[in-house]
Amino acid sequence: MTNPPPPEASQPGTPPPAWNSTPANDPAAAYPPPPGAAAPGAYGQTAPASPPGRVLSIVGLVLAFLLPPIGLILSIIAAVQLGKAHAPKGLAIAGIIVGAVLTILEIIGIILLVTVFAGIFGMCAELGPGVWEVGGVTYRCG
């Protein structure tokens, strides 16, 4: 029992189709490629570039943990660039939030540190040089 050849199979003596031709019944061949798409098989095509500010938003988020004010500024710049490019700006917003919170905590810490040292220096200015005990706290002023 033999199976008959499919109807689109070529008959003996008929030349085979060209290697780069499209089939006659391919519905996609009737439509042009979408805008911005490269021709099929084109060499030298580069990958689409990431939107401006994408790398800056990642750098801003990382720096928001290490140097909060700088990370905050870079994240704001990245959010503006991504907004103009109509690209998602989730990382930039995360960098803004982290940078703002850590910057505020850093400012509070600096204020507390300055206050404590100002109190110590003020006490030593009143007491003069030497070792003093005031209210159960020992001050060494030199």
PDB file of C-alpha atoms in Angstrom:
ATOM      1  CA  MET A   1       0.000   0.000   0.000  1.00  0.00           C
ATOM      2  CA  THR A   2       1.508   3.275  -1.082  1.00  0.00           C
ATOM      3  CA  ASN A   3       0.431   6.731  -0.155  1.00  0.00           C
ATOM      4  CA  PRO A   4      -0.253   9.158  -2.970  1.00  0.00           C
ATOM      5  CA  PRO A   5       2.055  12.203  -3.076  1.00  0.00           C
ATOM      6  CA  PRO A   6       0.692  15.401  -1.521  1.00  0.00           C
ATOM      7  CA  PRO A   7      -0.938  17.763  -4.029  1.00  0.00           C
ATOM      8  CA  GLU A   8       1.725  20.487  -3.671  1.00  0.00           C
ATOM      9  CA  ALA A   9       4.588  18.069  -4.235  1.00  0.00           C
ATOM     10  CA  SER A  10       6.479  18.667  -7.432  1.00  0.00           C
ATOM     11  CA  GLN A  11       6.116  16.272 -10.310  1.00  0.00           C
ATOM     12  CA  PRO A  12       9.212  14.559 -11.721  1.00  0.00           C
ATOM     13  CA  GLY A  13      10.866  16.777 -14.256  1.00  0.00           C
ATOM     14  CA  THR A  14       9.624  19.989 -12.588  1.00  0.00           C
ATOM     15  CA  PRO A  15      12.445  22.170 -11.209  1.00  0.00           C
ATOM     16  CA  PRO A  16      12.453  22.562  -7.412  1.00  0.00           C
ATOM     17  CA  PRO A  17      11.527  25.964  -5.985  1.00  0.00           C
ATOM     18  CA  ALA A  18      14.312  28.479  -5.442  1.00  0.00           C
ATOM     19  CA  TRP A  19      15.876  28.379  -1.984  1.00  0.00           C
ATOM     20  CA  ASN A  20      15.051  32.010  -1.189  1.00  0.00           C
ATOM     21  CA  SER A  21      11.541  32.234  -2.634  1.00  0.00           C
ATOM     22  CA  THR A  22       8.379  32.397  -0.553  1.00  0.00           C
ATOM     23  CA  PRO A  23       5.604  29.876  -1.076  1.00  0.00           C
ATOM     24  CA  ALA A  24       2.763  31.049  -3.236  1.00  0.00           C
ATOM     25  CA  ASN A  25       0.138  30.375  -0.602  1.00  0.00           C
ATOM     26  CA  ASP A  26       1.951  32.117   2.325  1.00  0.00           C
ATOM     27  CA  PRO A  27      -0.465  34.769   3.692  1.00  0.00           C
ATOM     28  CA  ALA A  28       2.353  36.635   5.490  1.00  0.00           C
ATOM     29  CA  ALA A  29       4.139  37.276   2.187  1.00  0.00           C
ATOM     30  CA  ALA A  30       1.367  39.650   1.088  1.00  0.00           C
ATOM     31  CA  TYR A  31       1.967  42.094   3.969  1.00  0.00           C
ATOM     32  CA  PRO A  32       4.940  44.431   4.389  1.00  0.00           C
ATOM     33  CA  PRO A  33       7.092  44.102   7.516  1.00  0.00           C
ATOM     34  CA  PRO A  34       6.081  46.248  10.504  1.00  0.00           C
ATOM     35  CA  PRO A  35       7.709  49.681  10.786  1.00  0.00           C
ATOM     36  CA  GLY A  36      11.128  49.539  12.359  1.00  0.00           C
ATOM     37  CA  ALA A  37      11.565  45.825  11.678  1.00  0.00           C
ATOM     38  CA  ALA A  38      14.713  44.731   9.914  1.00  0.00           C
ATOM     39  CA  ALA A  39      14.539  42.840   6.680  1.00  0.00           C
ATOM     40  CA  PRO A  40      14.687  39.103   7.322  1.00  0.00           C
ATOM     41  CA  GLY A  41      18.207  37.810   7.178  1.00  0.00           C
ATOM     42  CA  ALA A  42      19.824  41.241   7.179  1.00  0.00           C
ATOM     43  CA  TYR A  43      23.308  41.225   8.628  1.00  0.00           C
ATOM     44  CA  GLY A  44      24.815  43.966  10.727  1.00  0.00           C
ATOM     45  CA  GLN A  45      21.608  44.811  12.507  1.00  0.00           C
ATOM     46  CA  THR A  46      22.059  45.943  16.078  1.00  0.00           C
ATOM     47  CA  ALA A  47      19.733  45.235  18.954  1.00  0.00           C
ATOM     48  CA  PRO A  48      17.282  48.028  19.706  1.00  0.00           C
ATOM     49  CA  ALA A  49      18.810  50.580  22.047  1.00  0.00           C
ATOM     50  CA  SER A  50      17.472  50.828  25.569  1.00  0.00           C
ATOM     51  CA  PRO A  51      15.521  53.988  26.341  1.00  0.00           C
ATOM     52  CA  PRO A  52      17.589  56.916  27.560  1.00  0.00           C
ATOM     53  CA  GLY A  53      17.836  56.912  31.322  1.00  0.00           C
ATOM     54  CA  ARG A  54      17.511  53.141  31.779  1.00  0.00           C
ATOM     55  CA  VAL A  55      21.136  52.616  32.809  1.00  0.00           C
ATOM     56  CA  LEU A  56      21.061  55.849  34.778  1.00  0.00           C
ATOM     57  CA  SER A  57      18.090  54.578  36.794  1.00  0.00           C
ATOM     58  CA  ILE A  58      20.015  51.417  37.729  1.00  0.00           C
ATOM     59  CA  VAL A  59      23.080  53.455  38.708  1.00  0.00           C
ATOM     60  CA  GLY A  60      20.866  55.837  40.681  1.00  0.00           C
ATOM     61  CA  LEU A  61      19.255  52.977  42.600  1.00  0.00           C
ATOM     62  CA  VAL A  62      22.614  51.439  43.487  1.00  0.00           C
ATOM     63  CA  LEU A  63      24.065  54.793  44.532  1.00  0.00           C
ATOM     64  CA  ALA A  64      20.935  55.520  46.578  1.00  0.00           C
ATOM     65  CA  PHE A  65      22.182  52.876  49.013  1.00  0.00           C
ATOM     66  CA  LEU A  66      25.847  53.929  48.932  1.00  0.00           C
ATOM     67  CA  LEU A  67      25.677  57.730  48.540  1.00  0.00           C
ATOM     68  CA  PRO A  68      22.000  58.651  49.027  1.00  0.00           C
ATOM     69  CA  PRO A  69      22.043  62.298  47.864  1.00  0.00           C
ATOM     70  CA  ILE A  70      23.884  61.436  44.637  1.00  0.00           C
ATOM     71  CA  GLY A  71      21.629  58.426  44.031  1.00  0.00           C
ATOM     72  CA  LEU A  72      18.580  60.620  44.606  1.00  0.00           C
ATOM     73  CA  ILE A  73      19.749  63.195  42.054  1.00  0.00           C
ATOM     74  CA  LEU A  74      20.638  60.557  39.436  1.00  0.00           C
ATOM     75  CA  SER A  75      17.304  58.789  39.941  1.00  0.00           C
ATOM     76  CA  ILE A  76      15.396  62.043  39.440  1.00  0.00           C
ATOM     77  CA  ILE A  77      17.316  62.719  36.210  1.00  0.00           C
ATOM     78  CA  ALA A  78      16.628  59.143  35.044  1.00  0.00           C
ATOM     79  CA  ALA A  79      12.910  59.471  35.832  1.00  0.00           C
ATOM     80  CA  VAL A  80      12.683  62.645  33.743  1.00  0.00           C
ATOM     81  CA  GLN A  81      14.514  61.016  30.812  1.00  0.00           C
ATOM     82  CA  LEU A  82      12.393  57.867  30.990  1.00  0.00           C
ATOM     83  CA  GLY A  83       9.228  59.959  31.226  1.00  0.00           C
ATOM     84  CA  LYS A  84      10.149  61.840  28.046  1.00  0.00           C
ATOM     85  CA  ALA A  85      10.822  58.506  26.289  1.00  0.00           C
ATOM     86  CA  HIS A  86       7.493  57.078  27.549  1.00  0.00           C
ATOM     87  CA  ALA A  87       9.389  54.155  29.080  1.00  0.00           C
ATOM     88  CA  PRO A  88       8.644  52.471  32.411  1.00  0.00           C
ATOM     89  CA  LYS A  89      10.398  54.255  35.240  1.00  0.00           C
ATOM     90  CA  GLY A  90       9.981  51.845  38.154  1.00  0.00           C
ATOM     91  CA  LEU A  91      13.697  51.581  38.974  1.00  0.00           C
ATOM     92  CA  ALA A  92      14.061  55.355  38.879  1.00  0.00           C
ATOM     93  CA  ILE A  93      11.135  55.787  41.273  1.00  0.00           C
ATOM     94  CA  ALA A  94      12.592  53.143  43.579  1.00  0.00           C
ATOM     95  CA  GLY A  95      15.905  55.044  43.512  1.00  0.00           C
ATOM     96  CA  ILE A  96      14.085  58.281  44.335  1.00  0.00           C
ATOM     97  CA  ILE A  97      12.283  56.709  47.294  1.00  0.00           C
ATOM     98  CA  VAL A  98      15.356  54.944  48.697  1.00  0.00           C
ATOM     99  CA  GLY A  99      17.561  57.975  48.085  1.00  0.00           C
ATOM    100  CA  ALA A 100      15.087  60.370  49.727  1.00  0.00           C
ATOM    101  CA  VAL A 101      14.521  58.195  52.805  1.00  0.00           C
ATOM    102  CA  LEU A 102      18.221  57.509  53.344  1.00  0.00           C
ATOM    103  CA  THR A 103      19.116  61.160  52.711  1.00  0.00           C
ATOM    104  CA  ILE A 104      16.608  62.256  55.372  1.00  0.00           C
ATOM    105  CA  LEU A 105      17.983  59.666  57.815  1.00  0.00           C
ATOM    106  CA  GLU A 106      21.511  60.816  57.013  1.00  0.00           C
ATOM    107  CA  ILE A 107      20.589  64.457  57.716  1.00  0.00           C
ATOM    108  CA  ILE A 108      18.948  63.471  61.021  1.00  0.00           C
ATOM    109  CA  GLY A 109      22.059  61.469  61.975  1.00  0.00           C
ATOM    110  CA  ILE A 110      24.354  64.398  61.180  1.00  0.00           C
ATOM    111  CA  ILE A 111      22.197  66.759  63.261  1.00  0.00           C
ATOM    112  CA  LEU A 112      22.266  64.352  66.214  1.00  0.00           C
ATOM    113  CA  LEU A 113      26.023  63.860  65.909  1.00  0.00           C
ATOM    114  CA  VAL A 114      26.676  67.612  65.803  1.00  0.00           C
ATOM    115  CA  THR A 115      24.372  68.140  68.798  1.00  0.00           C
ATOM    116  CA  VAL A 116      26.134  65.490  70.893  1.00  0.00           C
ATOM    117  CA  PHE A 117      29.610  66.802  70.078  1.00  0.00           C
ATOM    118  CA  ALA A 118      28.510  70.400  70.679  1.00  0.00           C
ATOM    119  CA  GLY A 119      27.273  69.358  74.135  1.00  0.00           C
ATOM    120  CA  ILE A 120      30.561  67.627  74.926  1.00  0.00           C
ATOM    121  CA  PHE A 121      32.656  70.550  73.687  1.00  0.00           C
ATOM    122  CA  GLY A 122      30.450  73.023  75.567  1.00  0.00           C
ATOM    123  CA  MET A 123      30.828  71.049  78.795  1.00  0.00           C
ATOM    124  CA  CYS A 124      34.614  70.935  78.394  1.00  0.00           C
ATOM    125  CA  ALA A 125      34.658  74.672  77.696  1.00  0.00           C
ATOM    126  CA  GLU A 126      32.855  75.252  81.025  1.00  0.00           C
ATOM    127  CA  LEU A 127      34.929  72.824  83.085  1.00  0.00           C
ATOM    128  CA  GLY A 128      38.401  73.476  81.679  1.00  0.00           C
ATOM    129  CA  PRO A 129      41.212  70.943  81.196  1.00  0.00           C
ATOM    130  CA  GLY A 130      41.355  67.809  83.325  1.00  0.00           C
ATOM    131  CA  VAL A 131      39.163  64.850  84.278  1.00  0.00           C
ATOM    132  CA  TRP A 132      35.747  65.773  85.655  1.00  0.00           C
ATOM    133  CA  GLU A 133      32.773  63.791  86.870  1.00  0.00           C
ATOM    134  CA  VAL A 134      29.434  65.537  86.474  1.00  0.00           C
ATOM    135  CA  GLY A 135      26.159  63.734  87.185  1.00  0.00           C
ATOM    136  CA  GLY A 136      27.804  60.317  87.011  1.00  0.00           C
ATOM    137  CA  VAL A 137      29.434  61.029  83.638  1.00  0.00           C
ATOM    138  CA  THR A 138      33.216  61.329  83.366  1.00  0.00           C
ATOM    139  CA  TYR A 139      34.554  64.046  81.059  1.00  0.00           C
ATOM    140  CA  ARG A 140      38.183  64.144  79.967  1.00  0.00           C
ATOM    141  CA  CYS A 141      38.929  67.574  78.637  1.00  0.00           C
ATOM    142  CA  GLY A 142      42.300  68.461  77.291  1.00  0.00           C
TER     143      GLY A 142
END
